[in-house]
Every structure is written in C-alpha cells, then in structure tokens.
Coordinates of C-alpha atoms and ligand atoms in Angstrom, one line a residue:
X272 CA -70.9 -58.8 188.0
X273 CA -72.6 -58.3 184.9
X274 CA -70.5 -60.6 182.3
X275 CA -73.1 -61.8 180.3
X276 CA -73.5 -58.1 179.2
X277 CA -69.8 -58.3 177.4
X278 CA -70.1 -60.8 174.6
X279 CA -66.6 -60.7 174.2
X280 CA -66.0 -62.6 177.4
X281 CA -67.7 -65.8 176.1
X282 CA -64.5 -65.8 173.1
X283 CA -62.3 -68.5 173.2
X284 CA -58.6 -68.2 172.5
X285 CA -56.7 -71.3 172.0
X286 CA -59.7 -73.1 173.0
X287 CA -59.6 -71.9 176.2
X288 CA -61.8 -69.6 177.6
X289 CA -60.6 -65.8 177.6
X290 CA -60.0 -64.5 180.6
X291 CA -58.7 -60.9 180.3
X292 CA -56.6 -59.0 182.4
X293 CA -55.7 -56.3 180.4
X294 CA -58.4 -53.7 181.0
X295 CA -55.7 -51.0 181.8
X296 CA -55.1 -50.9 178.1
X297 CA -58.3 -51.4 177.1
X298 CA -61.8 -52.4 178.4
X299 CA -64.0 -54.7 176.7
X300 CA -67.6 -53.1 175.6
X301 CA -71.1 -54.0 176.9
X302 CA -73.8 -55.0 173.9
X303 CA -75.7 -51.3 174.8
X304 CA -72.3 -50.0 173.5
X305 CA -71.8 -52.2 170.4
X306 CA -76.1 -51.4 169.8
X307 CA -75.3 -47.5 170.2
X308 CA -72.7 -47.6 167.7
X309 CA -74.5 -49.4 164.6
X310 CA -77.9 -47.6 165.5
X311 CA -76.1 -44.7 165.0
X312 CA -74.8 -45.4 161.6
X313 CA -78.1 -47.6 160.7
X314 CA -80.0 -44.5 161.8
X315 CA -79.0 -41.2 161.9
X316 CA -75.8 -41.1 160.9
X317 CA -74.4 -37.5 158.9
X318 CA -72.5 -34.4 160.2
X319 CA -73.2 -32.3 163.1
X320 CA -73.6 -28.4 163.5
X321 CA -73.7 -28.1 159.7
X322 CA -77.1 -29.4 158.0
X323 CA -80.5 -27.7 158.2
X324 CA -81.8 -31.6 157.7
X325 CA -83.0 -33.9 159.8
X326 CA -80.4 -36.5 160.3
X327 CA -77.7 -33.8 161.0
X328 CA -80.2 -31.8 163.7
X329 CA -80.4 -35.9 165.1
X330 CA -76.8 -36.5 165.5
X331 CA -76.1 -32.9 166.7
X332 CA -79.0 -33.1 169.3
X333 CA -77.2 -36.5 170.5
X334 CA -73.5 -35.5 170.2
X335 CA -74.2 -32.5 172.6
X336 CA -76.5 -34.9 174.8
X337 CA -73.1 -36.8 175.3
X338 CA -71.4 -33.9 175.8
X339 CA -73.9 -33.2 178.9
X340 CA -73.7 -36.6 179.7
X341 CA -69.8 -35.7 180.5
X342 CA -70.5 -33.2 182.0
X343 CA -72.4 -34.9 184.5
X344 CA -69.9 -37.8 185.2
X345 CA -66.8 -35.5 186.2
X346 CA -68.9 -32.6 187.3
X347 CA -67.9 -30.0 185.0
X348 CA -69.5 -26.9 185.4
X349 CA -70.4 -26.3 182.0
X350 CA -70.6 -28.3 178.7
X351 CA -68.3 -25.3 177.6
X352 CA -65.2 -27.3 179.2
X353 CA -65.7 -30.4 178.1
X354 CA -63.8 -31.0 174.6
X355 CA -64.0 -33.8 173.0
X356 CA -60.8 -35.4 171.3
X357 CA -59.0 -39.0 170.4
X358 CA -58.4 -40.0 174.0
X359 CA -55.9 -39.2 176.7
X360 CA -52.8 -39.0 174.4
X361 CA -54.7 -35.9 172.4
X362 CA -56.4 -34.2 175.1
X363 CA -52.6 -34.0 176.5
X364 CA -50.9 -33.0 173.6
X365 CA -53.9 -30.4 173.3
X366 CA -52.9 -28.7 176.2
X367 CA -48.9 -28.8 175.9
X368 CA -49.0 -27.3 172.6
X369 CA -51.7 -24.9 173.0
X370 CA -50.9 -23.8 177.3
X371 CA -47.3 -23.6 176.0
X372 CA -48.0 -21.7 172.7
X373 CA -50.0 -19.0 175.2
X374 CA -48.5 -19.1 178.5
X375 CA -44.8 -20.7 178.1
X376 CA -41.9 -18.8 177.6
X377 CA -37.7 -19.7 177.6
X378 CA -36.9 -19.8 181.0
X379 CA -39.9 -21.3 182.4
X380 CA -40.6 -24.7 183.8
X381 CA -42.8 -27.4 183.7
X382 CA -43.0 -30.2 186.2
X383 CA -44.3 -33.9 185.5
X384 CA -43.6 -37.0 187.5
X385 CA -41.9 -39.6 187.1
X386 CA -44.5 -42.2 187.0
X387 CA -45.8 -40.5 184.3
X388 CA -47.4 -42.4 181.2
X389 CA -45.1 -41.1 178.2
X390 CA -48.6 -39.8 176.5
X391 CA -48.1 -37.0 179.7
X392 CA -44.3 -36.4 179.3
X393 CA -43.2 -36.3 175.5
X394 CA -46.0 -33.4 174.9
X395 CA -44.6 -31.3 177.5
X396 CA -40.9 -32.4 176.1
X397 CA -42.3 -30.7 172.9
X398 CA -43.8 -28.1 174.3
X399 CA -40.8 -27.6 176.6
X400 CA -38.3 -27.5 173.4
X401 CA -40.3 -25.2 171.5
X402 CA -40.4 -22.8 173.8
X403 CA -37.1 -22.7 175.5
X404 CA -38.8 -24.0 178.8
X405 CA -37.4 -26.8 181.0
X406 CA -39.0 -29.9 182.4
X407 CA -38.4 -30.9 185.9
X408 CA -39.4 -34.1 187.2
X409 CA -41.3 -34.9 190.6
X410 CA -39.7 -38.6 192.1
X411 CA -41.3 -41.6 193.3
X412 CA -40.1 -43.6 196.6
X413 CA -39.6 -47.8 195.9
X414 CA -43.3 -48.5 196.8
X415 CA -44.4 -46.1 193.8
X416 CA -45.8 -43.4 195.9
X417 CA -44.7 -39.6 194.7
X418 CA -42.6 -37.7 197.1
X419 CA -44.9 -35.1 197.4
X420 CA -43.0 -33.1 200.3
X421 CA -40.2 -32.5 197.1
X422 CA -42.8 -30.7 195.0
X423 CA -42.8 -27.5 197.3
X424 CA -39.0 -27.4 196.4
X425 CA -39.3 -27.9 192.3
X426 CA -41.6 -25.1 192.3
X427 CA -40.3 -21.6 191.8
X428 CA -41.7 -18.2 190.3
X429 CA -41.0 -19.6 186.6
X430 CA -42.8 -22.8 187.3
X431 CA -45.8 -22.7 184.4
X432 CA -48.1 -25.9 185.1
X433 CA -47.6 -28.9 186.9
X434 CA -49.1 -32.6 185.2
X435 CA -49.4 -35.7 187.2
X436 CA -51.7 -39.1 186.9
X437 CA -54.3 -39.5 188.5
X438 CA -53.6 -43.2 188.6
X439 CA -50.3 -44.6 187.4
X440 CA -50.8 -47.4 184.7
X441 CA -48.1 -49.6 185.8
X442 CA -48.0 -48.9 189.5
X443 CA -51.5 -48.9 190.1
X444 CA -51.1 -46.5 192.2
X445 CA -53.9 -43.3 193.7
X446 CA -51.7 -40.3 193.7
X447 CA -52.6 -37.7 195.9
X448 CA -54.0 -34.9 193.8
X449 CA -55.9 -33.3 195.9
X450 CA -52.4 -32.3 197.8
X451 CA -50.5 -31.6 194.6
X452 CA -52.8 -29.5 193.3
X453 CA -53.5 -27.8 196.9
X454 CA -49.4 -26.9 196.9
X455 CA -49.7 -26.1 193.1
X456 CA -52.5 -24.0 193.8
X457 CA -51.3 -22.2 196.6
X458 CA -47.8 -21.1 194.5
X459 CA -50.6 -19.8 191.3
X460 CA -49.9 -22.8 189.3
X461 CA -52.5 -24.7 187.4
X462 CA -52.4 -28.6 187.0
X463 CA -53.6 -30.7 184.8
X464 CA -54.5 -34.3 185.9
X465 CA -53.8 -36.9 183.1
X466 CA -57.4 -39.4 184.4
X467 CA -56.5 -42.0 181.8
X468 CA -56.5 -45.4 184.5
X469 CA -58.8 -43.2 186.9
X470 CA -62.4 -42.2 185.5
X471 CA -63.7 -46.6 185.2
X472 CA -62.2 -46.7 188.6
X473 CA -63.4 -44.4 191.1
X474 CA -65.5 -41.0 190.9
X475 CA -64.1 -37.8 189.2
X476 CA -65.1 -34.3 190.4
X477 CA -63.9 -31.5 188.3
X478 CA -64.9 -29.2 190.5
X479 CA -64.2 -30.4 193.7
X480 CA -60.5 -31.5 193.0
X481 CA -60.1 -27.9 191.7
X482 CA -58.0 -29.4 189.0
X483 CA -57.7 -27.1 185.8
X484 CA -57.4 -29.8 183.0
X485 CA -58.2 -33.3 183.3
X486 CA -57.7 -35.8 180.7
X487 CA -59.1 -39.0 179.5
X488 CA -60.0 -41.7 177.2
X489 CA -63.1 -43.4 176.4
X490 CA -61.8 -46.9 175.5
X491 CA -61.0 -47.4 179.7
X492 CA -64.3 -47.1 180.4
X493 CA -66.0 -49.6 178.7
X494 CA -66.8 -46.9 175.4
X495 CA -65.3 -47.2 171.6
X496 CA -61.7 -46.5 170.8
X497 CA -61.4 -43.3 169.3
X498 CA -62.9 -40.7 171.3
X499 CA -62.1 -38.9 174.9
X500 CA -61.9 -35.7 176.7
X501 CA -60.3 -32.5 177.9
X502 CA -61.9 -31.0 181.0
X503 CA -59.9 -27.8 181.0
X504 CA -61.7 -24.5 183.4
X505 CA -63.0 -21.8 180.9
X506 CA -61.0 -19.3 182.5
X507 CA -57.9 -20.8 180.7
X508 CA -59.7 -21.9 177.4
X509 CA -60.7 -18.5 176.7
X510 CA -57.3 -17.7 176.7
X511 CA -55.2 -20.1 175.2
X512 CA -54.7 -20.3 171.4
X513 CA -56.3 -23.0 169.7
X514 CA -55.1 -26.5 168.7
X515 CA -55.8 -27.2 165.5
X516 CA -57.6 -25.0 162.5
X517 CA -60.3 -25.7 160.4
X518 CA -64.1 -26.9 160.5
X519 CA -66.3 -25.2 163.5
X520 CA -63.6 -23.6 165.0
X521 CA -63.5 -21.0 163.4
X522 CA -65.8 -17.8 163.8
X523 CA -64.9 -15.8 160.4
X524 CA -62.2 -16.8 158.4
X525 CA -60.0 -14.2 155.8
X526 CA -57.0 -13.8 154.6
X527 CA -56.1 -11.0 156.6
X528 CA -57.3 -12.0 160.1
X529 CA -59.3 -15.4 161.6
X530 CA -61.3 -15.2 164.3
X531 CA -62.4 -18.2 166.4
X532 CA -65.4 -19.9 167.7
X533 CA -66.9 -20.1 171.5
X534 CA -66.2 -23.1 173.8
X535 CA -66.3 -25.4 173.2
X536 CA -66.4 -25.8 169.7
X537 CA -63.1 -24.3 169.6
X538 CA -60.8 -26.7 170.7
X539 CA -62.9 -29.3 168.1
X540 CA -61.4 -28.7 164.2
X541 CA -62.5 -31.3 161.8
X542 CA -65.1 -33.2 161.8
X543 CA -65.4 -35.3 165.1
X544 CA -66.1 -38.9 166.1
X545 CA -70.5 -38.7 166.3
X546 CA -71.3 -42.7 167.0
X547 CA -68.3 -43.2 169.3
X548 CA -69.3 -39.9 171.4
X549 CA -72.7 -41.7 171.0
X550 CA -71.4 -44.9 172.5
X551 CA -69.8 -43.3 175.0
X552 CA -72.5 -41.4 176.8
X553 CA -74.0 -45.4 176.5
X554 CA -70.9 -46.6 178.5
X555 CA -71.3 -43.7 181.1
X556 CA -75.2 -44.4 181.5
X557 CA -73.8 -48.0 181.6
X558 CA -71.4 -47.7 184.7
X559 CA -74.0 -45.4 186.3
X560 CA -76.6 -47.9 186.3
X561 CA -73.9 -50.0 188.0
X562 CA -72.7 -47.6 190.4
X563 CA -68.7 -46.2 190.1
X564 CA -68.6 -47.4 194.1
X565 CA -69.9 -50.7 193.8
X566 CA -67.1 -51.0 190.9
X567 CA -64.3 -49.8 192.8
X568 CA -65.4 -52.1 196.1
X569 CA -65.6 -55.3 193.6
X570 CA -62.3 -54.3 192.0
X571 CA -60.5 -53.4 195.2
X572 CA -61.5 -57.0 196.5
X573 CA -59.9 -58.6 193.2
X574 CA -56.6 -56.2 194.2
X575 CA -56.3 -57.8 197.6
X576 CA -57.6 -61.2 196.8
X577 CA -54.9 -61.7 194.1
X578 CA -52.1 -59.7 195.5
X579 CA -52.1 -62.3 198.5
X580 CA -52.4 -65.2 196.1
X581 CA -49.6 -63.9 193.9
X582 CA -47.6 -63.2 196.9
X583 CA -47.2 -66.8 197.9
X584 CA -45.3 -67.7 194.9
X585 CA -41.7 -68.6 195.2
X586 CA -39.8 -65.6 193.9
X587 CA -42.7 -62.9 193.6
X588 CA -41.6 -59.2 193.1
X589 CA -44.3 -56.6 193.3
X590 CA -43.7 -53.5 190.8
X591 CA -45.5 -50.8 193.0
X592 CA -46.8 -51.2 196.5
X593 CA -48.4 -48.3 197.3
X594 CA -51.1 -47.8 200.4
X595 CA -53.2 -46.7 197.7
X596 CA -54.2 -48.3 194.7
X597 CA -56.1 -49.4 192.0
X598 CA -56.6 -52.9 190.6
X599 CA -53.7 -52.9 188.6
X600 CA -51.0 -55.4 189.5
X601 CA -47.4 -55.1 187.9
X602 CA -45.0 -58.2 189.0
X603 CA -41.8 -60.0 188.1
X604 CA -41.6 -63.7 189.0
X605 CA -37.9 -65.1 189.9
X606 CA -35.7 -64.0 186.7
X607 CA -37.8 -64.9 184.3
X608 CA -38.4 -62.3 181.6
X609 CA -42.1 -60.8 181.5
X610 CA -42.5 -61.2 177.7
X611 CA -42.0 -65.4 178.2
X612 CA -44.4 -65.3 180.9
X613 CA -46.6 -63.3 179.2
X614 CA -46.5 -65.5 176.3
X615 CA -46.9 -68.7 178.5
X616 CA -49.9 -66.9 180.2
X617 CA -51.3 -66.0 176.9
X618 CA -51.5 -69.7 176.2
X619 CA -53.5 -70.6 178.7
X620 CA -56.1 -68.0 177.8
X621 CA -55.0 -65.4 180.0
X622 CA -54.4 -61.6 178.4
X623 CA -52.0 -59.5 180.3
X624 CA -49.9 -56.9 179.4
X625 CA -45.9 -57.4 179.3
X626 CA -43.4 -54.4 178.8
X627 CA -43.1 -51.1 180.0
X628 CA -46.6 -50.6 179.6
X629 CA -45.1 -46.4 177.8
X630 CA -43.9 -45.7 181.4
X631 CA -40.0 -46.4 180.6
X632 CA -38.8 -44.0 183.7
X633 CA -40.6 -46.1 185.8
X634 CA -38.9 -49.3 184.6
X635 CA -35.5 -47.2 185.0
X636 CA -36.1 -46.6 188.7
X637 CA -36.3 -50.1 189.3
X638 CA -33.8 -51.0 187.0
X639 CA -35.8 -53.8 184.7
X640 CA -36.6 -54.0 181.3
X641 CA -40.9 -54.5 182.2
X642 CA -43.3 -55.9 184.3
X643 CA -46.0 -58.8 183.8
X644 CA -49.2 -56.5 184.5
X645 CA -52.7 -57.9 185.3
X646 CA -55.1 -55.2 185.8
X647 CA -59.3 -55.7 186.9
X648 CA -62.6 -54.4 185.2
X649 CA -65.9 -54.4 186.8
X650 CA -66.6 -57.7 185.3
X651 CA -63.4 -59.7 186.5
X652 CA -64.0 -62.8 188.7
X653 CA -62.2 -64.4 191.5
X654 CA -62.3 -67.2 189.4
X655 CA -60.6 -65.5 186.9
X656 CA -57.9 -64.4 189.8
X657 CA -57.3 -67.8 190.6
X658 CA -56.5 -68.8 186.7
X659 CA -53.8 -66.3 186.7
X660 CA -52.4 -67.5 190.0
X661 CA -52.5 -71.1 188.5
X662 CA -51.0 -69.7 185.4
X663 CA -47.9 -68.2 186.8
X664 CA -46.9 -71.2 188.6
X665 CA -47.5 -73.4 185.6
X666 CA -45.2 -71.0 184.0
X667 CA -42.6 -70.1 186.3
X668 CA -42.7 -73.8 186.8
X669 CA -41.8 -74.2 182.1
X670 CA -39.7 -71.4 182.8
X671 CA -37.1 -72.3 185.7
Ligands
C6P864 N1 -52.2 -46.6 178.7 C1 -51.8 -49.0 179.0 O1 -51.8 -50.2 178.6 P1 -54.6 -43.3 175.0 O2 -53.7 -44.2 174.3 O3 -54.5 -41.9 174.4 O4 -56.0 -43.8 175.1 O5 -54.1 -43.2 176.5 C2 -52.8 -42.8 176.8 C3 -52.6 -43.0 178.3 C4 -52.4 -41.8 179.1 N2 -52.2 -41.9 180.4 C5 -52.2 -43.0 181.1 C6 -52.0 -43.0 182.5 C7 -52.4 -44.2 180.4 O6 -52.4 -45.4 181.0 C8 -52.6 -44.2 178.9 C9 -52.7 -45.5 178.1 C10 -52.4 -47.9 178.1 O7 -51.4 -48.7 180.1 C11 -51.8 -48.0 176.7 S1 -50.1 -47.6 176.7

C-alpha cells in the first residue's frame, strides 16, 4: 500500500533492505510531507500572528488552516480546542500542571492505569506532589486488558480526573474508553485520553467519545517530529490557568496584573512550530486520501497474519493478548534477552523496538526486564511479516 510514496523505505542498512517495524515510536514520512516542510521554509517562512507583511499573513493563514484541518480529523467542535504543542508528552504535561494548578487540591485523587506510557503517569506524579493529591492506579488482567469493573471502586467524591490510553504502546491493546469515560462521566469526572498509538490507527471522534482532553503526537502519524495536540472541551480551557507565559498568550501584560488571551492562543506561549504544523495538515490530507479504515483493515490483517506465524516458534511468549488490538506485537522468545534479539534482528535489516518501550509498570506486572516489539504502519507488507518471522528463528536459532 503506497510504499513508493516513503522514500525512506528504499534505504538500505547493512546492505540489506530496511524493513521497519518500529512505527509505534515513530512513522516514516511520505514525500508530500518532506515537500510541505521545505516549501515552507523555501517560501513563506516568518512568524505568525505578528507581522502586517505578507509572508507572516501566508504562514498564519496556513498554520490556522492546519489547525482546521485538526479539527476536522478528531471532530473537535471548534478550532478553539485544538492546541497545538511538542507531541503527546507536552500536551500531557499541559494538562497535569495546568488542571492540577486550577482544579487539584491535597486530599484529592487522580487515577491512571497501569498500562500507562510514563509520558501519562510522571505528569500527574508531579502534579499529584505539588498539590498534595494522590494517584491511584487502575490494574490490568495477564492478557493486557484494564479491569474496568475496578474503576467504579477507585472512584470516590475526591477523585479529580481520570487518564487512560487510548492504545497501550507495548500491549497493543484498544482500551475501552467509551466505558471508562461513561463511568467517569457518570460520577462528574472528566478524562483525558492520552491518543498517542491511536489517531494513525483507527478514527478519533472528540465529540462522540465525550472525552474532555485527548492527546497526541504528530510523528505517529506519518507528520514531522516536533509538533502535536491537546484536544481539551472549552468549557475547561476557559477555566484552567495557563501553561506557560509569554508570546500570544497573553492579552495585556503589567506589572501589577496580566491578563490572557482567547483559545486557543492561550495555551500556545512562544513562538510555535509553523512548517511542521504545515506538514502535518499534509500527513492528515495524506491518510485521508487513504482512508483511516482501509488502514486499520490492512494493519489488522498484518496483526493476525504475523501473530500466527510468530506463534509457531518454539518458545514464543506474547506480551499482551488482548480481544482488542492494534498492530503492535510485544514478544519474548525462549530466555533470550530482547536487546540480543533485537540486535540480531537489527542485523538482518529489521528495526524493532527492544526495552520497556517507557511503560516499566507494565514490564513489572509480568515480571521481565522488556519485550521485543514489532509494531505495523499502513505501508507494512506481508513480506515484510515474513522477514521478521525468518529473523527470529535465525536468531533464537544464534542465540540458544
Ligand atoms: N511512545 C514508543 O516507542 P511523544 O514522545 O511525546 O511523541 O509520545 C509520548 C507517548 C505517549 N503516550 C503513548 C501511549 C506513547 O506510546 C508515547 C510514545 C513511543 O512507544 C516512544 S517511548
């Protein structure tokens, strides 16, 4: 499916052709990408909101096109909630410092899970210590699925916000969110979604889901590193206190009293990434022209495809089996350690991430230091699926 638009894929490492399964950390990016980003500096590039000349009025009529363009993808109901940031990581540690500098107070609690990427648990750690709040934590069962029948009970009256993923990076698994934040919802407490593995993976309603933050990065989906979002509901950004100071966010500034800009310009301090929010409206208009379900068929059929090869090697462990999931694929083969096999995988040309992929409670539950993770984009091949297969046995087969 569309490979020849990722020049990337032709590279050879080792002299081998790449084949790369480690899109959950990063995706690779088409050409329209790569064009959007040096046409933007070739072009038009200068600083938005702040010149009466031309080039500025160019790249502020484009950076709030992308901002619509956002909008669109997740549904937001107004460009006024979409923020744009650094990725996931930020848009999180937006949240925790600026929902806990407004709404958290000592004695009250925040729940995470504990599949949670560490970018959606130290925040709220900080937040939590700042503020005198505690952090509980929302379990898993052995197949990576959360025990949602346990959230009822974690909540109480001095329960603040609940955060959960979407997806889990190094489970792979769907979480429920529609029932979490149903039971949130229905005991007053917001919840933000940390979207991280989910928005290159299947389609993102805002509105629908009800969620009241939802977080995510740019670089999964096919756009430059650098640059993501937080979808948070107006209601609560009117509210909370900003993030950061300085640049647009302001309204007036004195010594004696500052007062701050609308949405959503005040969330954004500082001058902000232009080209990459450029590039990414370019990746968005690029998996639209594609079609979110034909991506999540193609990569559901790598998921099942390799999961049965994999499972016919001698000694294969699956990290997280859950009914629902994406195409990310976290295993242990035999006793070998994940980093050799990742290193003997990397010599045959195949990328894959080794470790505990920032999720060390997960790696905890089940008691092991990592995982060997292989994880699908839209342009991943069954042929590609049957190099890793090769792969492992050639070296579990080194390795034993
Ligand atoms: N996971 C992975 O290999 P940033 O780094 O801000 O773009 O994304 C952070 C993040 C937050 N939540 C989830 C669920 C994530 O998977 C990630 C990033 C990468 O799994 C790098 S650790």
């Amino acid at each position: 499916m569309n490979r020849n638009d990722f020049p990337i894929l032709n590279e050879k490492v080792y002299g081998k052709t790449l084949v790369y399964l480690d899109n959950a950390a990063t995706t690779q990016k088409p050409q329209v990408v790569i064009d959007a980003l040096s046409d933007y500096y070739r072009r038009i590039n200068s600083n938005i909101h702040r010149g009466v000349h031309c080039l500025s009025q160019l790249a502020t009529n484009e950076f709030e096109q992308a901002r619509e363009a956002v909008r669109q993808y997740i549904h937001a109901a107004s460009t006024q909630e979409v923020i744009f940031t650094r990725g996931a990581t930020e848009s999180i540690n937006l949240v925790a410092a600026s929902f806990g500098r407004t709404y958290l107070h000592a004695g009250d609690e925040v729940i995470v899970s504990e599949m949670e990427h560490h970018s959606n648990i130290v925040p709220w750690e900080l937040a939590c210590e700042d503020r005198g709040a505690t952090l509980k934590v929302l379990p898993f069962n052995d197949k990576g699925e959360l025990m949602l029948r346990e959230l009822e009970t974690l909540i109480t009256e001095r329960t603040k916000i609940v955060a959960v993923a979407h997806v889990s990076n190094s489970l792979g698994t769907v979480n429920p969110i529609e029932e979490v934040i149903r039971i949130a919802h229905s005991h007053n407490v917001p919840v933000l979604i940390d979207g991280a593995q989910a928005v290159a993976h299947c389609p993102v309603d805002v509105q629908a889901l009800d969620c009241d933050f939802y977080c995510f990065s740019g670089h999964k989906m096919y756009a430059p590193m650098g640059i993501g979002v937080m979808y948070g509901k107006a209601q609560w950004l009117n509210e909370m206190q900003p993030y950061q100071g300085g640049g647009e966010m302001i309204k007036d500034v004195t010594f004696e009293k500052t007062t701050y800009n609308e949405l959503p310009y005040k969330f954004e301090a500082g001058t902000p990434s232009v080209g990459d929010v450029i590039g990414l409206r370019k990746a968005i208009e690029y998996i639209g022209g594609i079609g979110l379900a034909n991506i999540a068929a193609h990569e559901q059929e790598l998921l099942a495809y390799t999961t049965e090869k994999l499972a016919r090697i001698d000694g294969m462990r699956f990290i997280g089996e859950a009914s629902h999931k994406t195409g990310v694929i976290s295993f242990l083969v035999g006793d070998t350690h994940p980093y050799d096999m990742g290193v003997l995988l990397d010599h045959q040309g195949i990328a894959v991430r080794t470790g505990h992929h920032c999720t060390q409670p997960v790696m905890t539950h089940f008691g092991i230091p990592g995982t060997i993770r292989a994880s699908f984009a839209l342009y991943n091949t069954f042929e590609e699926a049957d190099a890793l297969v090769d792969a492992v046995v050639k070296a579990k087969n080194m390795l034993s």
